[in-house]
XYZ file of C-alpha atoms in Angstrom:
708
model
C 54.507 43.193 177.212
C 53.690 46.816 177.898
C 53.871 49.638 175.288
C 54.129 52.267 178.059
C 55.928 50.381 180.807
C 56.846 53.560 182.731
C 53.136 53.841 183.801
C 53.518 50.613 185.793
C 54.850 52.871 188.507
C 51.168 53.779 189.052
C 50.674 50.316 190.698
C 52.320 51.740 193.819
C 49.216 53.953 194.243
C 47.190 50.735 194.996
C 48.568 50.805 198.537
C 46.913 54.093 199.251
C 43.509 52.602 200.283
C 45.295 50.308 202.769
C 47.182 53.224 204.197
C 44.053 55.301 204.520
C 42.153 52.396 206.039
C 44.806 51.962 208.786
C 44.886 55.699 209.502
C 41.114 55.882 209.699
C 41.086 52.921 212.076
C 43.502 54.630 214.426
C 41.033 57.521 215.020
C 38.669 55.322 217.219
C 39.160 53.809 220.731
C 36.885 51.308 222.679
C 34.871 52.620 225.657
C 32.854 50.224 227.865
C 29.624 51.406 229.607
C 26.954 49.523 231.547
C 24.094 49.311 229.129
C 26.220 47.663 226.478
C 25.501 44.314 228.005
C 21.850 44.509 226.799
C 23.022 45.375 223.245
C 25.707 42.807 222.960
C 24.050 40.420 220.386
C 22.830 43.263 218.123
C 26.208 45.045 218.216
C 28.021 41.875 217.241
C 25.926 41.329 214.197
C 26.278 44.983 213.055
C 30.051 44.959 213.570
C 30.419 41.804 211.456
C 28.375 43.385 208.605
C 30.422 46.630 208.885
C 33.738 44.833 208.795
C 32.749 42.858 205.692
C 31.654 46.064 203.924
C 34.886 47.864 204.881
C 37.138 45.057 203.613
C 35.110 44.752 200.390
C 35.373 48.508 199.766
C 39.120 48.317 200.483
C 39.481 45.500 197.921
C 37.400 47.344 195.312
C 39.512 50.473 195.751
C 42.793 48.526 195.469
C 41.688 46.653 192.360
C 40.319 49.847 190.702
C 43.581 51.744 191.159
C 45.709 48.848 190.005
C 43.533 48.192 186.973
C 43.614 51.751 185.853
C 47.418 51.945 186.312
C 47.791 48.766 184.169
C 45.503 50.285 181.507
C 47.753 53.391 181.219
C 50.774 51.094 180.842
C 49.076 49.699 177.573
C 49.544 45.958 178.058
C 49.391 43.840 174.928
C 48.589 40.212 174.466
C 50.768 38.032 172.206
C 50.864 34.377 171.362
C 53.732 32.862 173.257
C 54.262 30.050 170.732
C 54.419 32.021 167.432
C 52.671 34.700 165.476
C 49.055 34.154 164.514
C 47.602 35.545 161.275
C 46.898 38.860 163.038
C 50.403 39.011 164.502
C 52.635 38.403 161.487
C 55.242 41.007 160.431
C 56.636 42.104 157.065
C 60.159 43.388 157.221
C 62.499 44.797 154.447
C 66.187 45.157 155.032
C 67.872 47.941 153.027
C 71.638 47.388 153.044
C 74.210 49.715 151.555
C 76.734 47.875 149.402
C 78.331 50.901 147.698
C 82.091 51.280 147.435
C 82.441 53.500 150.578
C 81.271 50.490 152.632
C 84.607 48.761 151.940
C 86.439 51.231 154.110
C 88.129 49.280 156.873
C 86.784 49.729 160.413
C 89.056 48.102 162.983
C 89.160 44.406 162.211
C 86.411 44.432 159.563
C 85.002 46.588 156.814
C 81.822 48.674 157.292
C 80.146 46.347 154.864
C 80.922 43.372 157.144
C 79.363 45.293 160.055
C 76.301 46.081 157.941
C 75.968 42.437 156.993
C 76.149 41.329 160.618
C 73.493 43.872 161.587
C 71.236 42.571 158.780
C 71.607 39.019 160.022
C 70.779 40.240 163.460
C 67.501 41.671 162.232
C 66.705 38.475 160.414
C 67.508 36.427 163.476
C 64.740 38.033 165.525
C 61.929 37.210 163.113
C 59.535 34.347 163.820
C 58.023 31.600 161.769
C 55.490 33.008 159.355
C 57.081 36.468 159.130
C 57.857 37.870 155.708
C 61.296 39.311 154.754
C 62.496 41.277 151.727
C 65.935 42.578 150.790
C 67.009 45.745 148.976
C 70.777 46.092 148.156
C 71.746 49.674 147.440
C 74.335 49.782 144.619
C 72.450 47.107 142.650
C 69.536 47.729 140.285
C 65.985 47.464 141.620
C 65.179 44.453 139.506
C 67.556 42.405 141.672
C 65.671 43.204 144.929
C 64.492 40.112 146.816
C 60.656 40.225 147.156
C 58.848 39.316 150.378
C 59.285 35.652 151.328
C 58.741 33.515 154.395
C 61.948 31.529 153.601
C 64.139 33.301 156.172
C 66.921 30.769 155.777
C 67.201 31.521 152.032
C 67.561 35.292 152.661
C 70.112 34.619 155.399
C 72.171 32.590 152.904
C 71.982 35.423 150.339
C 73.072 37.962 153.013
C 75.964 35.782 154.019
C 77.260 35.534 150.456
C 76.445 39.171 149.473
C 79.343 41.016 147.852
C 79.777 44.824 147.643
C 78.531 46.553 144.481
C 80.198 49.311 142.431
C 77.484 51.910 142.258
C 76.570 54.738 144.616
C 73.959 54.383 147.309
C 70.776 56.440 148.034
C 68.928 55.558 151.220
C 65.854 57.487 150.116
C 65.682 55.319 146.983
C 66.025 52.348 149.312
C 62.952 53.345 151.239
C 60.923 53.759 148.036
C 62.064 50.351 146.824
C 61.308 48.758 150.193
C 57.812 50.297 150.204
C 57.257 48.904 146.717
C 58.090 45.411 148.008
C 55.715 45.871 150.918
C 52.683 46.618 148.733
C 51.947 42.867 148.534
C 51.882 42.595 152.372
C 48.404 44.106 152.567
C 47.407 45.089 156.108
C 50.263 43.261 157.724
C 52.306 45.724 159.833
C 55.774 46.410 158.361
C 59.177 47.539 159.453
C 62.018 48.863 157.213
C 65.596 48.765 158.450
C 68.147 51.116 156.713
C 71.651 49.729 157.317
C 74.708 51.606 155.936
C 77.584 53.832 156.711
C 77.514 57.540 157.523
C 78.377 58.753 154.018
C 76.498 62.065 153.581
C 75.802 61.438 149.858
C 73.893 58.251 150.755
C 71.532 60.077 153.123
C 71.315 63.385 151.201
C 67.744 62.764 149.872
C 66.282 61.089 152.933
C 64.271 64.258 153.821
C 62.197 63.695 150.739
C 60.736 60.527 152.279
C 57.236 60.952 153.672
C 56.844 59.824 157.306
C 55.315 56.389 157.652
C 51.886 55.617 159.004
C 52.643 55.042 162.722
C 49.846 52.399 162.871
C 51.116 50.351 159.949
C 54.868 51.006 159.304
C 57.992 51.786 161.102
C 61.419 52.826 159.650
C 64.608 52.358 161.616
C 68.094 53.614 160.562
C 71.109 51.662 161.737
C 74.411 53.491 160.878
C 77.494 51.357 161.025
C 81.094 52.473 161.414
C 82.656 55.659 162.774
C 83.567 58.920 161.083
C 87.124 57.767 160.514
C 88.523 58.546 157.023
C 91.847 57.053 155.881
C 91.084 57.104 152.151
C 93.615 57.992 149.417
C 92.469 57.591 145.851
C 93.183 58.387 142.177
C 90.991 61.275 141.237
C 91.728 61.212 137.499
C 93.991 59.831 134.828
C 94.514 61.601 131.488
C 96.917 62.221 128.592
C 96.992 65.990 128.188
C 98.774 66.121 124.830
C 96.742 63.802 122.556
C 97.059 61.982 120.285
C 99.209 59.177 121.517
C 101.595 57.921 118.863
C 103.215 54.527 118.800
C 106.840 54.608 119.895
C 106.624 58.258 121.049
C 107.008 59.390 124.657
C 103.720 60.551 126.132
C 102.974 61.872 129.612
C 100.231 60.374 131.664
C 98.856 62.855 134.157
C 97.512 61.541 137.488
C 95.694 63.382 140.191
C 96.063 61.512 143.477
C 94.198 62.712 146.540
C 94.653 61.869 150.226
C 91.442 62.643 152.172
C 92.780 60.906 155.283
C 94.339 62.426 158.381
C 97.624 60.513 158.008
C 100.342 61.260 155.444
C 101.399 58.504 153.092
C 105.150 57.952 152.721
C 106.417 56.053 149.673
C 102.957 55.447 148.276
C 103.518 53.117 145.253
C 102.040 54.264 141.930
C 101.888 51.870 139.020
C 100.839 52.410 135.408
C 99.888 49.256 133.403
C 99.128 48.759 129.719
C 96.430 46.076 129.235
C 97.115 44.902 132.747
C 100.912 44.653 132.191
C 102.944 47.014 134.456
C 105.167 49.435 132.494
C 106.045 52.077 135.015
C 106.223 52.243 138.813
C 107.298 54.962 141.256
C 106.776 55.960 144.874
C 105.372 59.373 145.965
C 104.850 61.188 149.230
C 101.278 62.323 149.741
C 100.535 64.589 152.704
C 97.301 64.285 154.708
C 94.517 66.273 153.008
C 96.685 67.019 149.914
C 96.234 66.428 146.198
C 99.318 65.580 144.109
C 99.489 65.972 140.354
C 102.206 63.794 138.754
C 103.175 63.228 135.212
C 104.638 59.930 134.250
C 106.382 59.551 130.807
C 105.653 56.271 129.040
C 105.893 54.760 125.560
C 103.228 52.609 123.897
C 104.944 50.536 121.245
C 102.028 49.417 119.100
C 99.176 51.275 117.482
C 95.528 50.386 118.320
C 93.203 50.622 121.297
C 95.039 50.347 124.611
C 93.738 50.209 128.176
C 95.906 52.145 130.689
C 95.408 51.513 134.368
C 96.937 53.590 137.128
C 96.911 52.115 140.623
C 98.211 52.988 144.084
C 98.928 50.856 147.149
C 96.066 49.849 149.328
C 94.592 52.826 151.147
C 91.135 53.110 152.693
C 88.542 52.074 150.134
C 90.045 49.591 147.581
C 87.470 50.458 144.959
C 89.113 53.753 144.073
C 92.798 52.643 144.278
C 92.792 52.234 140.515
C 91.581 54.302 137.492
C 91.431 53.330 133.827
C 91.812 55.233 130.573
C 91.113 54.066 127.058
C 93.786 55.243 124.581
C 93.700 55.236 120.757
C 97.354 54.852 119.751
C 98.139 56.060 116.263
C 100.924 54.752 114.077
C 102.018 58.243 112.902
C 100.148 61.525 112.124
C 100.145 62.074 108.365
C 100.304 65.824 107.501
C 99.524 66.943 103.941
C 100.849 70.444 103.300
C 99.741 72.426 100.212
C 101.680 75.559 99.365
C 101.648 78.187 96.696
C 105.170 77.328 95.521
C 105.616 75.552 92.218
C 106.199 71.830 91.864
C 109.904 72.594 90.859
C 110.412 74.587 94.088
C 108.985 71.976 96.459
C 111.020 69.331 94.751
C 114.080 70.935 96.431
C 112.315 71.133 99.822
C 113.596 71.531 102.385
C 116.041 74.079 101.004
C 119.436 74.480 102.599
C 118.618 78.038 103.695
C 115.067 77.177 104.747
C 113.677 79.630 102.245
C 110.659 77.508 101.345
C 107.237 78.368 102.708
C 106.947 75.178 104.801
C 110.604 74.360 105.507
C 110.407 75.484 109.109
C 107.088 73.692 109.624
C 108.607 70.429 108.241
C 111.572 70.842 110.589
C 109.273 71.425 113.570
C 107.118 68.383 112.857
C 109.780 66.012 111.625
C 112.980 67.060 113.365
C 114.637 63.700 113.246
C 113.874 62.929 109.567
C 114.797 66.382 108.468
C 118.135 66.348 110.226
C 118.676 62.704 109.310
C 118.983 61.587 112.911
C 117.985 58.165 114.188
C 114.569 57.715 115.610
C 110.935 58.008 114.580
C 109.052 61.324 114.381
C 105.500 61.660 115.487
C 104.515 63.177 112.170
C 104.863 62.146 108.551
C 105.091 65.231 106.309
C 104.044 65.360 102.638
C 104.301 68.523 100.603
C 102.352 69.380 97.402
C 102.015 72.385 95.180
C 98.638 74.074 94.848
C 98.979 73.742 91.024
C 98.771 69.944 91.594
C 96.387 69.273 94.404
C 96.668 65.829 95.946
C 93.863 63.346 96.574
C 92.793 63.678 100.248
C 92.237 60.309 101.953
C 90.246 60.772 105.242
C 91.233 57.319 106.342
C 94.877 57.999 106.013
C 95.446 61.807 106.307
C 95.000 63.554 109.641
C 96.012 67.180 109.105
C 95.918 69.458 106.002
C 98.051 72.624 105.871
C 97.183 75.396 103.448
C 100.222 77.702 103.388
C 100.224 80.782 101.193
C 97.878 79.032 98.719
C 96.760 81.022 95.656
C 95.193 78.382 93.347
C 91.886 77.750 95.076
C 88.411 77.154 93.650
C 85.064 76.104 95.064
C 85.587 72.379 94.245
C 88.928 72.189 96.067
C 87.624 74.126 99.070
C 84.518 71.913 99.196
C 86.895 68.888 99.450
C 88.714 70.548 102.344
C 85.398 71.331 104.042
C 84.192 67.718 103.754
C 87.502 66.499 105.147
C 87.328 68.779 108.179
C 83.631 68.237 108.733
C 84.265 64.436 108.974
C 86.874 64.964 111.716
C 90.068 66.147 110.029
C 92.375 68.957 111.123
C 93.173 72.068 109.058
C 95.937 74.695 109.516
C 95.537 77.980 107.546
C 98.403 80.368 107.109
C 98.601 83.369 104.756
C 101.612 84.496 102.674
C 102.771 86.735 99.824
C 100.326 85.067 97.407
C 97.262 85.264 99.714
C 94.411 87.289 98.337
C 92.065 88.364 101.195
C 89.182 88.575 98.748
C 89.558 84.906 97.708
C 90.107 83.915 101.358
C 86.859 85.622 102.368
C 84.810 84.314 99.380
C 85.979 80.692 99.472
C 87.286 79.868 102.961
C 85.233 82.186 105.197
C 81.954 82.717 103.229
C 80.386 85.070 105.776
C 80.894 82.607 108.599
C 79.600 79.541 106.741
C 82.994 78.464 105.480
C 85.752 76.576 107.249
C 87.963 79.555 108.185
C 87.478 80.929 111.741
C 87.486 84.525 110.490
C 87.691 86.663 107.331
C 90.796 88.758 106.492
C 90.121 92.514 106.761
C 93.494 93.484 105.448
C 97.181 92.551 105.241
C 98.903 94.868 107.707
C 102.568 95.988 107.759
C 104.221 97.034 110.977
C 106.386 99.746 109.400
C 108.885 101.300 111.845
C 106.858 100.172 114.896
C 107.368 96.554 115.845
C 104.399 94.462 116.813
C 105.068 91.763 119.377
C 103.237 88.694 120.602
C 102.009 89.514 124.120
C 99.629 86.794 125.236
C 98.842 83.114 124.752
C 95.902 81.065 126.171
C 97.672 78.483 128.319
C 94.274 76.966 129.306
C 93.901 75.621 125.807
C 95.464 72.273 124.768
C 97.626 73.890 122.099
C 99.441 75.955 124.673
C 99.038 73.602 127.574
C 102.769 72.889 127.525
C 103.466 76.447 128.602
C 101.061 76.506 131.521
C 102.695 77.157 134.896
C 106.055 78.290 133.504
C 107.372 81.316 135.306
C 109.584 82.557 132.444
C 108.107 85.172 130.124
C 107.177 84.558 126.476
C 110.031 84.442 123.993
C 110.390 87.654 122.035
C 108.225 87.112 118.902
C 108.129 90.108 116.534
C 105.670 90.326 113.705
C 106.398 92.495 110.610
C 103.383 91.576 108.426
C 100.199 89.906 109.333
C 96.591 89.262 108.281
C 94.271 91.385 110.319
C 91.288 89.076 110.996
C 87.814 90.606 110.956
C 85.698 90.628 114.016
C 83.920 88.743 115.352
C 85.694 85.420 114.759
C 83.818 82.112 114.661
C 86.105 80.533 117.245
C 88.372 81.399 120.159
C 91.590 83.445 120.217
C 94.687 81.421 121.295
C 97.309 84.152 120.942
C 97.154 87.924 120.602
C 99.416 90.819 119.384
C 100.139 93.903 121.406
C 97.858 96.007 119.256
C 94.948 93.750 120.113
C 94.798 91.846 116.810
C 94.401 88.079 116.976
C 97.518 86.115 116.175
C 96.105 82.597 116.339
C 92.425 81.591 116.036
C 90.784 78.168 116.452
C 87.374 76.779 115.758
C 85.461 73.561 115.384
C 83.810 72.663 112.082
C 81.576 69.659 112.180
C 83.651 66.993 113.923
C 86.951 68.588 112.877
C 89.164 71.396 114.043
C 90.666 74.449 112.349
C 93.519 76.793 113.297
C 94.364 80.013 111.449
C 97.676 81.861 112.028
C 97.860 85.526 111.128
C 101.395 85.330 109.826
C 103.325 83.123 107.369
C 104.820 79.839 108.535
C 108.300 80.894 107.370
C 110.503 83.668 108.592
C 109.369 86.345 105.996
C 106.584 87.894 107.993
C 107.835 87.377 111.545
C 110.588 85.777 113.622
C 108.046 83.292 115.049
C 109.609 80.427 113.124
C 113.023 81.370 114.535
C 111.847 81.486 118.228
C 112.043 78.585 120.669
C 108.252 78.815 120.878
C 107.730 77.639 117.309
C 108.642 73.923 117.559
C 106.551 73.039 120.627
C 103.648 75.168 119.353
C 103.646 73.376 115.940
C 104.012 69.988 117.549
C 101.195 70.624 120.009
C 99.041 72.234 117.380
C 99.519 69.251 115.007
C 98.556 66.834 117.766
C 95.460 68.824 118.715
C 94.304 69.053 115.117
C 94.954 65.375 114.487
C 93.060 64.219 117.590
C 89.692 65.634 116.534
C 88.581 62.475 114.844
C 89.748 60.055 117.519
C 86.734 58.179 118.819
C 86.903 58.729 122.542
C 86.164 55.556 124.425
C 86.205 57.384 127.770
C 82.785 58.352 129.041
C 81.903 60.562 132.001
C 79.973 58.934 134.814
C 76.299 58.744 133.810
C 77.021 59.482 130.149
C 76.081 57.254 127.279
C 78.372 54.839 125.409
C 78.116 55.552 121.687
C 79.721 53.184 119.125
C 79.565 53.443 115.345
C 80.880 50.781 112.984
C 80.533 49.732 109.355
C 78.660 46.739 107.959
C 76.957 45.401 111.092
C 76.112 41.716 110.842
C 73.141 41.792 113.232
C 70.865 44.324 114.852
C 72.071 43.622 118.332
C 75.339 43.642 120.330
C 76.372 42.553 123.821
C 77.890 44.721 126.462
C 79.825 43.250 129.423
C 79.621 45.584 132.367
C 82.134 46.059 135.243
C 79.756 44.171 137.596
C 79.864 41.057 135.336
C 76.352 41.596 133.989
C 75.828 41.223 130.206
C 73.247 43.345 128.484
C 71.935 43.056 124.894
C 71.799 46.402 123.151
C 69.985 47.097 119.831
C 71.890 48.473 116.866
C 70.315 50.995 114.511
C 71.388 50.611 110.875
C 71.391 53.384 108.307
C 73.273 53.370 105.025
C 75.451 50.353 105.989
C 76.496 51.976 109.282
C 75.494 50.675 112.676
C 75.086 52.868 115.764
C 74.873 51.594 119.274
C 73.847 53.723 122.193
C 74.031 52.394 125.787
C 72.969 54.839 128.524
C 73.118 52.557 131.588
C 76.602 53.628 132.802
C 75.866 54.082 136.495
C 78.964 51.979 137.448
C 82.515 53.203 136.803
C 84.934 50.812 135.066
C 85.377 48.828 131.905
C 82.588 48.144 129.490
C 83.307 45.692 126.593
C 81.194 45.967 123.411
C 80.934 42.734 121.393
C 79.221 43.030 118.066
C 78.976 39.973 115.673
C 81.656 40.146 112.989
C 83.652 42.822 114.853
C 86.264 42.625 117.509
C 85.687 43.468 121.093
C 85.919 47.222 121.894
C 86.601 48.536 125.420
C 85.004 51.691 126.815
C 85.845 53.220 130.184
C 83.280 55.024 132.368
C 85.167 57.370 134.607
C 84.294 57.496 138.319
C 82.446 60.518 139.614
C 84.364 60.578 142.883
C 81.130 60.864 144.828
C 81.783 57.753 146.874
C 85.498 58.429 147.272
C 85.024 61.840 148.934
C 84.071 60.532 152.348
C 81.874 63.097 154.054
C 80.764 61.186 157.136
C 77.918 62.288 159.423
C 78.195 62.255 163.208
C 75.204 61.215 165.342
C 73.860 64.762 165.729
C 74.018 65.494 161.958
C 72.353 62.223 161.108
C 69.628 62.775 163.738
C 68.907 66.236 162.242
C 68.537 64.778 158.742
C 66.184 62.000 159.953
C 63.998 64.215 162.205
C 61.551 65.367 159.496
C 60.884 61.796 158.399
C 60.357 60.295 161.978
C 62.870 57.617 161.028
C 64.351 56.337 164.252
C 68.115 55.994 164.405
C 69.580 53.310 166.620
C 72.997 51.693 167.075
C 73.649 48.021 166.122
C 73.811 47.283 169.877
C 70.143 48.176 170.291
C 68.915 45.626 167.728
C 67.618 43.171 170.372
C 64.509 45.181 171.218
C 64.200 46.995 167.888
C 62.655 44.227 165.690
C 58.916 43.412 165.934
C 57.498 46.493 167.604
C 54.924 46.794 164.930
C 53.844 43.179 165.291
C 49.973 43.092 165.601
C 48.662 42.090 169.038
C 45.672 42.722 171.273
C 46.048 45.837 173.423
C 44.136 45.410 176.741
C 44.069 49.061 177.777
C 40.440 49.687 176.917
C 39.331 46.481 178.615
C 41.331 47.270 181.765
C 40.060 50.867 181.815
C 36.491 49.664 181.558
C 37.004 47.202 184.394
C 38.626 49.803 186.482
C 35.698 52.197 185.958
C 33.249 49.426 186.840
C 35.108 48.697 190.031
C 34.923 52.358 191.008
C 31.158 52.376 190.268
C 30.707 49.284 192.427
C 32.697 50.876 195.203
C 30.494 53.929 195.145
C 27.327 51.857 195.311
C 28.627 49.778 198.157
C 29.743 52.835 200.100
C 26.276 54.432 199.861
C 24.566 51.258 201.158
C 27.025 50.701 203.999
C 25.775 51.734 207.540
C 28.471 53.602 209.422
C 29.365 51.861 212.594
C 32.042 52.430 215.194
C 35.284 50.802 214.392
C 35.671 47.462 216.292
C 39.068 46.634 217.636
């Protein structure tokens, strides 16, 4: 074998001495003259010696030129039977098994093509070679170290299944080099086999070029740049919490990155793997569709919702999951400044009570005695007889025009909110700004989002509601509506002092805040500048009141819901009472089970699990407690197929000297780093020696006429 076979063309120069010899011979002709008869014997002997010298010189020149040409072609010597100790090879195959590899490519997936290429590399190794395997998408502790059992690695490749995690070819090179550290001085080759997904190759430029004398890296991209993927980008419930028996909208973002529109794409929503709603949609090429599907979940508790679409491109992103905490009802405890005798008649026939409109907005069916279940359960108490607050039962507290407040009662409210409860504050005729500021606001340390500067009266000029923050969940129901705000006129309001501790959700035309919100500990607080009845404004009489109070009640009640949905790469955190042991088990989406320690403090166990690199369902099993499901949302990195063409991939690989080849070029790609004896120096030495011998012989030769 020759490392520089093109130089074999130099062998043609070996004919030059023959050509020159023939041309030189043609310059002489034979002339007979009389005295030659006396020199015949001497001439014959000289001619014989001259011919011998000429032919020897000719041979030396031919051999010298041929030997030097062979030396420049860099011939190598290999054992024809098998590799010797000096000729063994260490090879690591890095194969991409990330979700994007499941995209179909003609009759097979790109993963099938990558597996065939890997087996092709393996098939060209010889007895005594070492092989290692790195599977991108699986953790590094599952890499196969170097082994001479080629058949075992071939079996593992043949049975290899795609993984669920993203791929990083640069990380694959680092892991391959780690495996090769045990190979010592044996030359090595690394083969990177995967699709053209840009995210998989994005860090490849950080790889240092290999030592050309000891290591070679080859990239084998499989598949084309075709993209036919449609996928579910997200699933969510915008208006939390979800209440058993109540209609809730599931919002889906479905994206078509392919070049072909999808007609009648089936979309299915399932509850704990049981289909509950199906519809077909049209999804144009390159478009994203947002749809809302109304569903009902009949039972309270933890539910697992799954949205799926028909097969399209990569199967791994055709479904998305959402963990939902379904409540029985939202218990609202309202405390008002009215007397116990007045609230006993609530709701009044003329809705003259402080909270009659609020009760109607939150419990329209129960208040009007219609059939059906309301999302809220409303309990009203007088502030001269404060109720016992139960954080396990009560979700929202309403303080409406409360006058009887003291530090102990406010401290109870603060503890409730800090632990995750919701609080709605509304002033009224009995509200004293001084008490509000001293007990509820406390210079920003209290639970109220702002202090009250004064109680303002509009007088002859009417003050109207002019703006709401539709990006906030409370007013999310109004987002995208083309119609203007209903006419809400305010006659009297509490002017909140600047700056507030939270955000403004609604504003009046004079610039004053109408609704403020803030977080307090784990809980949420909303303060309205006007009374909840119709005495200070016509807000309670507008068609904005009912949806606002419903949405506000849901937002306040959902503060303490333990979210079992985790962003990709985030940590799973689970807190539970009375742990039986100091460890729990987590079953991952890839089937692996990990043991996780539990930290215990004051009878409460806390589990933190950060290894969430794979999207999907994680089940926590703690001794003495039921199984709890968490859902790690997909990042979408694999689903957004940004595929490199040959020129783009070549440009990314150029700084690393990694050589890209196609799968069709595998035949001659394996084993180029195999150790062998290069004969260039030996041949060059022989060639120079032949030239030296030719020079010596030429000097000693006696020129004689050419004999025919």
